[in-house]
Amino acid sequence: MSLDIDCRLLRGKFSLDIQLSVERGSTLAITGENGSGKTTTLDTVAGLLACTDGKISLHGKVLDDSTSGEFVQPELRRVSTVFQGGGLLPHLSVEKNILFGRNTAYKNTAKFEDLIEQFNLGGLMSRKPPTLSGGQRQRVALARAFLAPSDVLLLDEPTTSLDASSRDEVRRAMRVLSANYGGVVILVSHDDTEVAELATQVAKITVSRGDFTSAKLGGLVVK
Amino acid sequence: MKRGLSAPRGLWLVSLPAVAIVVVPVVAVVWRTDWSKFFGSISNDVSRTALGLSLRTSILATVLALVFGTPLAWLLANREFKFKSVVRALCVLPMVLPPVVGGVALLYAFGRRGLVGASLDEWFGIQLAFTQTAAVLAQFFVAAPFFILVMEAAFDQVDRRLVGAARTFGVGPWRAFVTVTLGLVRPSLMAALVLTWARALGEFGATIAFAGNTAGRTQTVPLAVYSQLESGDQDALALSMLMMIVSLGVLIALRGRWISALRRGGQ
């Protein structure tokens, strides 16, 4: 049971080759310089981008296949993402953001209440994202991602915008939740401590720049 | 003297004529309106029918702009297609065209001997020209471009990543469009609706050419003002006053966040 990616993306004068296989229950950290394609990699898994060439499958089920033309829409992929900067909807309350796409009955579940407590969101439910601090927004985004039923969890620099104290707090909550998660976790991070704490495997994107920039992501290092 | 960086002097003096040319006519109407007969004038039969008709037709034209303009504006903002610049130019054309020319064009398109109108009459017995439907179409023709332009700018400002993010949480393309895209552009949508409605309400040229000026049937408020002015009727002033009050009311309602939404062309 694993997430298998063998995919090439071409966008203008940039190419990105991804070859990865991540087992269920493990956390892969992707590192690499800015603009090397870390977020692009997550987007192909989430279904926001299609592989130009290649195939992505999750537990044997095809998500994207350039040969057969199959492409599973993002809403059907069971992939949850914590977007860089949160990706919250500014016109909806915190509560509506967390419950976005979920049945309203979710509000009364133990999972929902647990997440609100874990991420200390109790007092913020009726606020709108633009009135929150960066740390608060990130915690809302994490609660939203963990609430959605998913097989893959994508974390795009989840603690980058946080100050030191909320970073520790968020990391602690993330560690507990991802340990019990049971699916595939992919973490994009610049922070060595975070990678060391959360990841079971690390892969680095290598870039060769020229007229044509090509980036490669593969060759897992198992910690 | 105010302390601080100085600005060019005398700009306010040069800008006075611009203000005056708007203010003086407004004051003139207020001054000449016979306030003791104001309510009588705007509530007599001709005025009341014209007001009712104007409200009905302008609201319908605005609803049509909303229903058909929203998808078009979204496509213009988000999709590349052949002849896109031509489509956009055609959408804006009614804004630069003299409205009466638009009315003539509508007449030759949907009139009884028109390009489409002839078939409509022959096959379905539908005659559009000189009906209230014609008044609605004329208003739509002139006002819809305002809606489309404002909404295209608003859709253009929507963060596409947010729409994508919404999809990953289990929401299909249509629900994402309604809850995220439309939710984000709501202030602009409100501004666009009010602006479009105000333009439809004031429509004159296209209406008189395509719908005619029959009191009680196709005579909207601007047409009634024109007819009453022709016959030297004092009611023209009262109706003009009423239109001014409505327009000013619209602008005041638009002030603040809706106007700034227009200026930023988005959220």
Coordinates of C-alpha atoms in Angstrom, one line a residue:
Chain A
M1 CA 0.0 0.0 0.0
S2 CA 1.7 3.1 -1.2
L3 CA 1.6 6.3 -3.1
D4 CA 3.6 5.8 -6.3
I5 CA 4.6 8.8 -8.5
D6 CA 6.4 8.5 -11.8
C7 CA 5.6 11.8 -13.4
R8 CA 7.1 14.5 -15.5
L9 CA 5.8 18.0 -15.7
L10 CA 6.7 20.5 -18.4
R11 CA 5.9 24.1 -18.0
G12 CA 7.5 26.5 -20.4
K13 CA 11.2 26.3 -19.8
F14 CA 11.0 24.2 -16.7
S15 CA 10.7 20.5 -16.3
L16 CA 10.2 18.5 -13.1
D17 CA 10.7 14.8 -12.9
I18 CA 9.3 13.0 -9.9
Q19 CA 9.9 9.4 -9.0
L20 CA 8.7 8.5 -5.6
S21 CA 7.1 5.7 -3.7
V22 CA 5.9 6.4 -0.2
E23 CA 4.6 3.7 2.0
R24 CA 1.5 4.1 4.1
G25 CA 2.3 5.1 7.6
S26 CA 5.5 6.9 6.6
T27 CA 6.2 10.6 6.4
L28 CA 8.3 11.9 3.5
A29 CA 10.0 15.2 3.7
I30 CA 10.7 17.1 0.4
T31 CA 13.5 19.6 0.6
G32 CA 15.0 21.8 -2.1
E33 CA 15.7 25.4 -3.0
N34 CA 13.0 27.9 -3.7
G35 CA 11.3 27.5 -7.0
S36 CA 12.6 24.0 -7.5
G37 CA 9.1 22.5 -7.7
K38 CA 8.2 21.4 -4.1
T39 CA 4.7 23.0 -4.2
T40 CA 4.3 21.8 -7.8
T41 CA 4.9 18.2 -6.6
L42 CA 2.2 18.5 -4.0
D43 CA -0.2 20.0 -6.6
T44 CA 0.2 17.0 -8.9
V45 CA -0.6 14.7 -6.0
A46 CA -3.6 16.8 -4.9
G47 CA -4.9 16.9 -8.5
L48 CA -4.5 20.6 -9.1
L49 CA -2.0 19.8 -11.9
A50 CA -1.9 16.9 -14.3
C51 CA 1.4 15.1 -15.2
T52 CA 2.5 16.0 -18.7
D53 CA 3.8 12.5 -18.9
G54 CA 3.6 9.6 -16.5
K55 CA 1.4 8.1 -13.8
I56 CA 0.4 8.6 -10.2
S57 CA -1.4 5.9 -8.2
L58 CA -2.5 5.5 -4.7
H59 CA -2.7 2.0 -3.2
G60 CA -2.9 0.6 -6.7
K61 CA -5.7 2.9 -7.8
V62 CA -4.7 5.3 -10.7
L63 CA -5.1 9.0 -9.9
D64 CA -3.4 10.4 -13.0
D65 CA -2.2 8.5 -16.1
S66 CA -1.1 10.4 -19.2
T67 CA -1.2 7.2 -21.3
S68 CA -4.7 6.1 -20.6
G69 CA -6.0 9.7 -20.1
E70 CA -7.3 9.0 -16.6
F71 CA -7.4 11.9 -14.3
V72 CA -9.2 11.8 -10.9
Q73 CA -10.6 15.2 -9.9
P74 CA -9.2 16.7 -6.6
E75 CA -12.5 16.3 -4.8
L76 CA -12.4 12.5 -5.4
R77 CA -8.8 11.9 -4.4
R78 CA -8.9 11.7 -0.6
V79 CA -5.9 13.9 -0.5
S80 CA -5.9 16.7 2.2
T81 CA -3.6 19.6 2.0
V82 CA -2.3 22.3 4.3
F83 CA -1.5 25.0 1.8
Q84 CA 1.3 27.4 2.2
G85 CA -0.1 30.4 4.1
G86 CA -3.1 28.3 5.0
G87 CA -5.2 28.6 1.9
L88 CA -8.2 29.6 4.0
L89 CA -11.3 31.1 2.5
P90 CA -11.3 34.8 3.6
H91 CA -15.0 35.3 3.4
L92 CA -16.0 32.3 5.6
S93 CA -15.7 32.0 9.3
V94 CA -13.1 29.8 10.9
E95 CA -15.8 27.2 11.7
K96 CA -17.0 27.2 8.1
N97 CA -13.5 26.9 6.9
I98 CA -12.7 23.9 9.0
L99 CA -16.0 22.2 8.1
F100 CA -15.7 23.2 4.4
G101 CA -16.7 20.3 2.2
R102 CA -17.9 18.3 5.2
N103 CA -21.4 17.5 6.2
T104 CA -22.6 19.9 9.0
A105 CA -23.0 16.8 11.2
Y106 CA -19.2 16.7 11.5
K107 CA -19.5 19.6 14.0
N108 CA -20.8 17.2 16.6
T109 CA -18.2 14.6 16.2
A110 CA -15.5 13.8 18.7
K111 CA -12.9 14.2 16.0
F112 CA -14.0 17.8 15.4
E113 CA -13.9 18.6 19.1
D114 CA -10.5 17.0 19.5
L115 CA -9.0 19.0 16.7
I116 CA -10.4 22.3 18.0
E117 CA -8.8 21.5 21.3
Q118 CA -5.5 20.2 19.9
F119 CA -5.1 23.4 17.9
N120 CA -6.6 25.6 20.5
L121 CA -9.2 27.1 18.2
G122 CA -12.1 27.3 20.7
G123 CA -12.3 31.1 20.8
L124 CA -11.8 31.7 17.1
M125 CA -14.7 29.9 15.6
S126 CA -16.7 32.9 14.4
R127 CA -13.7 35.0 13.3
K128 CA -12.8 35.4 9.7
P129 CA -9.2 34.4 8.5
P130 CA -8.1 38.0 7.6
T131 CA -8.5 38.9 11.3
L132 CA -6.3 36.1 12.5
S133 CA -2.5 36.0 13.1
G134 CA -0.4 33.8 10.8
G135 CA -0.1 31.2 13.5
Q136 CA -3.8 31.1 14.1
R137 CA -4.5 30.7 10.4
Q138 CA -2.0 27.9 10.1
R139 CA -3.7 26.1 13.0
V140 CA -7.1 26.4 11.3
A141 CA -5.6 25.0 8.1
L142 CA -4.2 22.1 10.0
A143 CA -7.5 21.4 11.7
R144 CA -9.3 21.5 8.4
A145 CA -6.8 19.1 6.7
F146 CA -6.9 16.6 9.6
L147 CA -10.7 16.7 9.8
A148 CA -11.2 15.7 6.1
P149 CA -11.1 11.9 5.7
S150 CA -8.0 11.3 3.6
D151 CA -5.4 8.7 2.6
V152 CA -2.7 11.3 1.8
L153 CA -1.8 14.4 3.8
L154 CA 0.2 17.1 2.2
L155 CA 1.9 19.7 4.4
D156 CA 3.3 22.7 2.5
E157 CA 5.7 24.5 4.9
P158 CA 3.2 24.3 7.7
T159 CA 5.2 26.2 10.3
T160 CA 7.2 28.6 8.2
S161 CA 5.1 31.7 9.0
L162 CA 4.9 31.0 12.7
D163 CA 6.8 32.6 15.5
A164 CA 8.9 30.3 17.7
S165 CA 6.4 29.7 20.5
S166 CA 3.4 28.8 18.2
R167 CA 5.8 26.8 16.0
D168 CA 6.6 24.5 18.9
E169 CA 2.9 24.2 19.8
V170 CA 1.8 23.5 16.2
R171 CA 4.6 20.9 15.8
R172 CA 3.7 19.1 18.9
A173 CA 0.1 18.8 17.7
M174 CA 1.2 17.8 14.2
R175 CA 3.5 15.1 15.7
V176 CA 0.7 13.5 17.7
L177 CA -1.8 13.7 14.8
S178 CA 0.5 12.4 12.1
A179 CA 1.7 9.5 14.3
N180 CA -1.9 8.3 14.5
Y181 CA -2.7 9.2 10.9
G182 CA -2.0 5.9 9.2
G183 CA -1.9 7.3 5.7
V184 CA 0.9 8.8 3.5
V185 CA 2.3 12.1 4.7
I186 CA 4.3 14.4 2.5
L187 CA 6.0 17.4 4.2
V188 CA 7.6 20.3 2.4
S189 CA 9.9 22.1 4.7
H190 CA 13.0 24.3 4.9
D191 CA 13.4 23.6 8.5
D192 CA 15.9 20.8 9.4
T193 CA 14.6 20.4 12.9
E194 CA 11.1 19.9 11.6
V195 CA 12.3 17.4 9.1
A196 CA 14.2 15.5 11.7
E197 CA 11.3 15.5 14.1
L198 CA 8.5 14.5 11.7
A199 CA 9.9 12.8 8.7
T200 CA 10.8 9.1 8.3
Q201 CA 12.2 9.7 4.8
V202 CA 13.8 12.6 3.1
A203 CA 14.0 13.4 -0.6
K204 CA 15.8 16.4 -2.1
I205 CA 14.9 18.1 -5.3
T206 CA 18.1 18.7 -7.4
V207 CA 18.0 21.5 -9.9
S208 CA 20.2 22.2 -12.9
R209 CA 19.7 25.6 -14.3
G210 CA 20.4 26.8 -17.7
D211 CA 18.3 28.0 -20.7
F212 CA 16.1 25.1 -19.7
T213 CA 15.7 24.4 -16.0
S214 CA 15.3 20.8 -15.1
A215 CA 14.5 19.6 -11.6
K216 CA 14.6 16.0 -10.3
L217 CA 13.0 14.5 -7.3
G218 CA 13.7 10.9 -6.4
G219 CA 16.2 8.7 -4.5
L220 CA 14.7 8.5 -1.1
V221 CA 16.9 8.7 1.9
V222 CA 15.4 6.6 4.6
K223 CA 16.3 7.9 8.0
Chain B
M1 CA 0.0 77.8 6.9
K2 CA -0.1 74.0 7.0
R3 CA 3.2 72.5 7.7
G4 CA 4.5 69.7 5.5
L5 CA 5.2 69.0 1.8
S6 CA 3.5 71.5 -0.4
A7 CA 1.1 70.6 -3.3
P8 CA 0.6 72.5 -6.5
R9 CA -1.4 75.6 -5.8
G10 CA -4.6 76.6 -7.3
L11 CA -5.7 73.2 -8.5
W12 CA -9.0 73.6 -6.7
L13 CA -9.7 76.7 -8.7
V14 CA -9.3 75.0 -12.0
S15 CA -11.4 72.1 -10.9
L16 CA -14.3 74.3 -10.0
P17 CA -16.0 74.4 -13.4
A18 CA -16.1 70.6 -13.5
V19 CA -18.0 70.6 -10.2
A20 CA -20.2 73.5 -11.2
I21 CA -21.4 71.9 -14.5
V22 CA -22.8 69.1 -12.4
V23 CA -24.0 71.0 -9.4
V24 CA -25.7 73.9 -11.1
P25 CA -28.2 71.8 -13.1
V26 CA -29.0 69.7 -10.0
V27 CA -29.6 72.9 -8.0
A28 CA -31.7 74.2 -10.8
V29 CA -34.0 71.2 -10.7
V30 CA -34.3 71.4 -6.9
W31 CA -35.0 75.1 -7.2
R32 CA -37.7 74.9 -9.9
T33 CA -39.5 71.9 -8.5
D34 CA -42.8 72.9 -7.1
W35 CA -42.5 70.9 -3.8
S36 CA -46.2 71.5 -2.9
K37 CA -47.2 69.5 -6.0
F38 CA -44.2 67.1 -6.0
F39 CA -46.1 64.1 -4.6
G40 CA -49.1 64.9 -6.8
S41 CA -46.9 65.0 -9.8
I42 CA -45.1 61.7 -9.2
S43 CA -48.3 59.9 -8.2
N44 CA -50.6 60.8 -11.1
D45 CA -51.6 58.0 -13.5
V46 CA -49.0 58.6 -16.2
S47 CA -46.1 59.0 -13.7
R48 CA -47.2 56.0 -11.6
T49 CA -47.5 53.7 -14.6
A50 CA -44.1 54.9 -15.9
L51 CA -42.5 54.4 -12.5
G52 CA -44.0 50.9 -12.1
L53 CA -42.9 50.0 -15.7
S54 CA -39.4 51.4 -15.1
L55 CA -39.0 49.4 -11.9
R56 CA -40.2 46.2 -13.5
T57 CA -38.2 46.5 -16.7
S58 CA -35.0 47.7 -15.1
I59 CA -35.0 44.9 -12.5
L60 CA -35.7 42.3 -15.2
A61 CA -32.9 43.7 -17.4
T62 CA -30.6 43.5 -14.3
V63 CA -31.6 39.9 -13.6
L64 CA -30.9 39.0 -17.3
A65 CA -27.5 40.6 -17.0
L66 CA -26.8 38.6 -13.8
V67 CA -27.9 35.3 -15.3
F68 CA -26.2 35.6 -18.7
G69 CA -23.4 38.0 -17.8
T70 CA -21.9 36.1 -14.9
P71 CA -20.8 33.0 -16.9
L72 CA -19.6 35.2 -19.8
A73 CA -17.5 37.4 -17.4
W74 CA -16.0 34.3 -15.8
L75 CA -15.1 32.9 -19.2
L76 CA -13.5 36.2 -20.2
A77 CA -11.4 36.2 -17.0
N78 CA -10.4 32.6 -16.9
R79 CA -10.3 31.0 -20.3
E80 CA -8.4 31.5 -23.4
F81 CA -10.5 31.0 -26.6
K82 CA -10.5 32.1 -30.2
F83 CA -11.7 35.6 -30.9
K84 CA -11.7 36.4 -27.2
S85 CA -10.7 40.0 -27.9
V86 CA -13.5 40.3 -30.5
V87 CA -16.0 38.9 -28.0
R88 CA -14.8 41.4 -25.3
A89 CA -15.0 44.3 -27.8
L90 CA -18.6 43.3 -28.7
C91 CA -19.5 43.1 -25.0
V92 CA -18.3 46.7 -24.5
L93 CA -19.6 48.0 -27.8
P94 CA -23.0 49.2 -26.4
M95 CA -21.1 51.4 -23.9
V96 CA -19.6 53.5 -26.6
L97 CA -22.5 53.3 -29.1
P98 CA -25.1 56.0 -28.9
P99 CA -28.0 54.1 -27.2
V100 CA -30.5 55.2 -30.0
V101 CA -28.2 53.4 -32.5
G102 CA -28.5 50.3 -30.3
G103 CA -32.2 50.7 -30.4
V104 CA -32.2 50.9 -34.2
A105 CA -30.0 47.8 -34.4
L106 CA -32.3 45.9 -32.0
L107 CA -35.3 47.0 -34.2
Y108 CA -33.6 45.6 -37.3
A109 CA -32.7 42.4 -35.5
F110 CA -35.9 41.7 -33.5
G111 CA -38.5 43.9 -35.2
R112 CA -41.3 42.4 -37.2
R113 CA -39.3 42.5 -40.4
G114 CA -36.0 42.1 -38.6
L115 CA -33.3 39.5 -39.2
V116 CA -34.5 37.3 -36.4
G117 CA -37.8 39.0 -35.7
A118 CA -39.4 38.0 -39.0
S119 CA -38.9 34.3 -38.2
L120 CA -40.1 34.8 -34.6
D121 CA -43.3 36.4 -35.9
E122 CA -43.8 33.8 -38.7
W123 CA -43.0 30.6 -36.7
F124 CA -44.1 31.5 -33.2
G125 CA -46.3 34.6 -33.7
I126 CA -43.9 36.5 -31.3
Q127 CA -43.6 40.2 -31.9
L128 CA -41.0 41.9 -29.7
A129 CA -40.8 45.5 -31.0
F130 CA -42.8 48.1 -29.2
T131 CA -43.6 45.8 -26.3
Q132 CA -42.5 45.8 -22.6
T133 CA -40.2 42.9 -23.5
A134 CA -38.5 45.3 -26.0
A135 CA -38.0 47.8 -23.2
V136 CA -36.3 45.1 -21.1
L137 CA -34.1 44.0 -24.1
A138 CA -33.1 47.6 -24.8
Q139 CA -32.1 48.2 -21.2
F140 CA -30.2 44.9 -21.1
F141 CA -28.4 45.9 -24.3
V142 CA -27.2 49.1 -22.8
A143 CA -26.7 48.1 -19.2
A144 CA -25.2 44.6 -19.4
P145 CA -21.8 45.7 -20.5
F146 CA -21.3 47.5 -17.1
F147 CA -22.1 44.2 -15.4
I148 CA -19.8 42.2 -17.6
L149 CA -16.9 44.6 -17.3
V150 CA -17.1 44.9 -13.5
M151 CA -17.5 41.1 -13.1
E152 CA -14.7 40.2 -15.4
A153 CA -12.3 42.4 -13.4
A154 CA -13.6 40.8 -10.2
F155 CA -13.2 37.2 -11.4
D156 CA -9.7 38.1 -12.6
Q157 CA -8.8 39.0 -9.1
V158 CA -9.9 35.8 -7.5
D159 CA -7.0 33.7 -6.2
R160 CA -7.3 30.6 -8.3
R161 CA -5.3 28.6 -5.7
L162 CA -8.2 29.2 -3.2
V163 CA -10.6 27.7 -5.7
G164 CA -8.2 24.7 -6.2
A165 CA -7.8 24.4 -2.4
A166 CA -11.6 24.2 -2.0
R167 CA -11.7 21.4 -4.6
T168 CA -9.3 19.3 -2.5
F169 CA -11.7 19.4 0.4
G170 CA -14.3 17.4 -1.5
V171 CA -16.2 20.1 -3.4
G172 CA -17.0 19.8 -7.1
P173 CA -16.4 22.5 -9.7
W174 CA -19.9 23.9 -9.5
R175 CA -20.0 24.1 -5.7
A176 CA -16.6 25.6 -5.7
F177 CA -17.8 28.2 -8.1
V178 CA -20.8 29.1 -6.1
T179 CA -19.3 29.0 -2.6
V180 CA -15.8 30.1 -3.3
T181 CA -15.6 32.2 -6.5
L182 CA -19.0 33.9 -6.1
G183 CA -18.4 34.2 -2.3
L184 CA -15.1 36.0 -3.0
V185 CA -16.5 38.4 -5.6
R186 CA -19.7 39.2 -3.6
P187 CA -18.9 42.9 -3.0
S188 CA -18.1 43.4 -6.6
L189 CA -21.3 41.5 -7.6
M190 CA -23.4 43.8 -5.5
A191 CA -21.7 46.9 -7.0
A192 CA -22.2 45.5 -10.5
L193 CA -25.8 44.8 -9.9
V194 CA -26.6 48.3 -8.6
L195 CA -24.6 50.0 -11.3
T196 CA -26.3 47.9 -14.0
W197 CA -29.8 48.5 -12.5
A198 CA -29.1 52.3 -12.4
R199 CA -28.0 52.3 -16.0
A200 CA -31.1 50.3 -17.0
L201 CA -33.4 52.6 -15.1
G202 CA -32.0 55.7 -16.9
E203 CA -32.1 54.1 -20.3
F204 CA -33.7 56.3 -23.0
G205 CA -32.3 56.1 -26.5
A206 CA -32.5 52.4 -27.2
T207 CA -35.9 52.2 -25.5
I208 CA -37.5 54.9 -27.5
A209 CA -36.2 53.4 -30.8
F210 CA -37.0 49.7 -30.1
A211 CA -39.9 49.8 -27.6
G212 CA -41.5 53.1 -28.5
N213 CA -43.0 55.7 -26.2
T214 CA -46.6 54.6 -25.6
A215 CA -47.9 56.0 -22.3
G216 CA -49.0 53.2 -20.1
R217 CA -47.4 50.5 -22.2
T218 CA -43.7 51.2 -23.0
Q219 CA -43.2 54.7 -21.5
T220 CA -40.6 54.4 -18.8
V221 CA -39.7 57.3 -16.5
P222 CA -37.0 58.8 -18.8
L223 CA -39.4 58.7 -21.7
A224 CA -42.2 60.2 -19.6
V225 CA -39.9 63.0 -18.6
Y226 CA -39.1 63.6 -22.3
S227 CA -42.8 63.6 -23.3
Q228 CA -43.9 65.9 -20.5
L229 CA -41.1 68.3 -21.2
E230 CA -42.2 68.4 -24.9
S231 CA -45.7 69.3 -23.8
G232 CA -44.5 71.8 -21.3
D233 CA -45.8 69.8 -18.4
Q234 CA -44.6 70.7 -14.9
D235 CA -44.5 66.9 -14.0
A236 CA -41.3 66.6 -16.0
L237 CA -39.5 68.5 -13.2
A238 CA -41.0 66.3 -10.5
L239 CA -40.0 63.1 -12.3
S240 CA -36.5 64.5 -13.0
M241 CA -36.2 65.3 -9.3
L242 CA -37.3 61.8 -8.5
M243 CA -34.7 60.3 -10.8
M244 CA -32.0 62.4 -9.2
I245 CA -33.0 61.3 -5.8
V246 CA -32.9 57.7 -6.9
S247 CA -29.5 58.1 -8.6
L248 CA -28.0 59.9 -5.6
G249 CA -29.4 57.2 -3.4
V250 CA -27.7 54.5 -5.5
L251 CA -24.4 56.4 -5.4
I252 CA -24.6 56.7 -1.6
A253 CA -25.4 53.0 -1.3
L254 CA -22.5 52.3 -3.5
R255 CA -20.1 54.5 -1.5
G256 CA -17.6 52.8 0.7
R257 CA -16.7 49.2 0.2
W258 CA -18.7 48.7 -3.0
I259 CA -17.1 51.6 -4.8
S260 CA -13.6 50.5 -3.6
A261 CA -14.5 47.0 -4.8
L262 CA -15.1 48.5 -8.2
R263 CA -11.8 50.4 -8.1
R264 CA -9.8 47.4 -7.1
G265 CA -11.8 45.3 -9.5
G266 CA -12.2 42.5 -7.0
Q267 CA -12.6 41.7 -3.4

